[in-house]
């Protein structure tokens, strides 16, 4: 009970600290049944049930007699929020990150499937979700479990059943706490954001070096507050450890790690892959997905954890996140067909996590149609991860890519000239070919950028770097994307292929697409890109534009040096290499269309220019993550692909990533996370993004939401 | 006072009858238990919501079954919802008909569906009338100065 009390009080504390006027927690003695102060969100399209549940929960939250005062004050309803529409609920959750402790959702709803909501909530906010339904068949319950529901209640629901829902909240928290070695490393953001008096936590944030990651998190750090009283970190039983919030950046890192593991082991050696690449064939999503999933299976939490190298993260954290990720990927595979889940790619937003500065690229495969299916991205990603050039991992599963991107490009370890595999996915054959070459060979650029492989071969798309490389990566990605584009366009700009990085990937700069066959040179502005790559060009230009922005706006993943970007034109967007659908390579500097779209997608699978686009979209994505807000106004629009995501992978990504991610959903809605609604145009259409002008990037406000949009898809 | 007691007795008896006849089930008790000083009209409020929602659903169902080509999935969704809400307030007989209705839907048995629709409409009107009578009785008790003897 003591623990419970602590939890309860922490909850209440957190609640208070959160700013709500609810002080129930503080006043109410911790009941031994239900921690007061628990904030529940109920979603059900049946208003009769909704009203009933609301009443029952209110009673649970405040035990009879214990909260009289609160009730009198009219607070008794504070703990429960109801929504009759899933979309409204999602919006609410995003707007008030960290506010809710648990979500109760009906399965059958007209506007959105309850399971989909479940997945999104799990991925974006990592809250326990309890499903409800009048359908009590075993198959239905099984579905709930498979989708990750904490519990499944059968209607009619009795009050007693609701009295126990707090256990899910506690359990989750405790598990997370246990996993954490250092308490509060992730929560730091929350902590200090909330004025937590847990100074240690706050400082640990910085230690982690994940500046962006944690800061972005607006989640209420309940655990943190709990730790007030005692030393965090050490006492797992205290379970005060705040739950790990998977910020965009963190997720990007995760994706990078996963991709790296998976790809390393499987994709590149996959004969089918190689053949496809050789023939410049389009790799179907399913293949990629399959592949990706296969590779994913090799990615074990332990290894992922090692690769991520994030202090305070435990294996359990990674394991549970991996599980969700897999679900997400599966879902994406179905969606991917529809045109590139740009969302997923948002991952590019790389958080500033310093995990591999070079990160891997998030290769965003641009598919010929301009859309980079997630798989492609994944493939690209894989490629980027160090695959030797030539191995285009085109089929990189998008999800993977996304992930990578999500994690911030940082993850992408830029290894020697990573050739990003070309985004096989739908990439035009040309591109795919080149892709590998260009793949940005990331070198460890001290600047953190990871040298963009100058393969300019125009690797299309895969700007793989997007992921974690803040800045650097982004450049890489951009480069890759650009390269891809170029490739597509110029088909061979082979000359570019040389790894010399034509793209000057400036550390933090956005990936300069300059790679594209030499024309791109980093620095060169896109203009150099020939029209073929039109994308490249624009990409380049954009990037550079972006880069400066990136840097400024923190969008960047890391540190995109603005200055650099400019020259190169292609700024590595470190974060968000979103593979935005590239429109047929016409890289028109006016990508404007992109803006808004994909804001979050760092890796947007864009339909972007066949070759390149991906980059742009990425940027957008990354930016979006960052600044969802930024996007809308920004020139991103021109970028076209970027939708919001172009935001910066860096830390901004975290917050924004989330918001952007949601944006990726082809909707412009997401950008809420940071509270700025970036009106973005359909994020997914990065196409035409080639234009992504860099300027846009700059503007992109870090909006993690973008990154998250990936998931929202 | 006699009148109050009498009225209360009437209320209790009537409620017991509804339970016995299967119109209401234990879930209705839950509903009543949720009513308290802070929400003195909770039961009436929720039941009213149920009435409105159900009427809407029944209309939709009638329309759907009149179509040339019947969309069974839609019908199933409506019935599912009706089943959910009726079970939430304890309208047991309505809920039971819904279960049968869903089965016919799965079989795509149009006649069975139409029959069920009719049945569900009947049950719904019955329970509606009965609950309205119940509420009136409650009002009478309260008006006479008595209190409602919930839970029973």
Coordinates of C-alpha atoms in Angstrom, one line a residue, chain A residues 12 32 47 150 196 199 241 267 275 286 320 327 356 405 436 465 486 511 570-571 574 577 626 646 711:
Chain A
X12 CA -1.9 13.6 -7.8
X32 CA -6.2 1.3 -1.1
X47 CA -23.5 7.9 -25.5
X150 CA -3.9 -3.9 -21.5
X196 CA 9.5 19.2 -11.2
X199 CA 16.4 18.5 -10.2
X241 CA 10.6 5.8 -12.4
X267 CA 18.4 -7.8 -46.3
X275 CA 18.5 -9.1 -58.0
X286 CA 5.1 -6.8 -49.5
X320 CA 7.9 -3.5 -25.3
X327 CA 2.4 -4.3 -34.9
X356 CA 25.6 7.9 -33.6
X405 CA 13.9 8.1 -39.1
X436 CA 23.3 2.3 -53.7
X465 CA 20.6 9.7 -42.7
X486 CA 19.1 12.3 -59.6
X511 CA 21.4 16.4 -46.6
X570 CA 21.2 20.2 -49.6
X571 CA 20.9 20.4 -46.1
X574 CA 18.7 15.4 -40.1
X577 CA 14.2 12.6 -43.8
X626 CA 9.8 19.7 -35.3
X646 CA 11.1 18.4 -42.5
X711 CA 2.5 6.4 -36.5

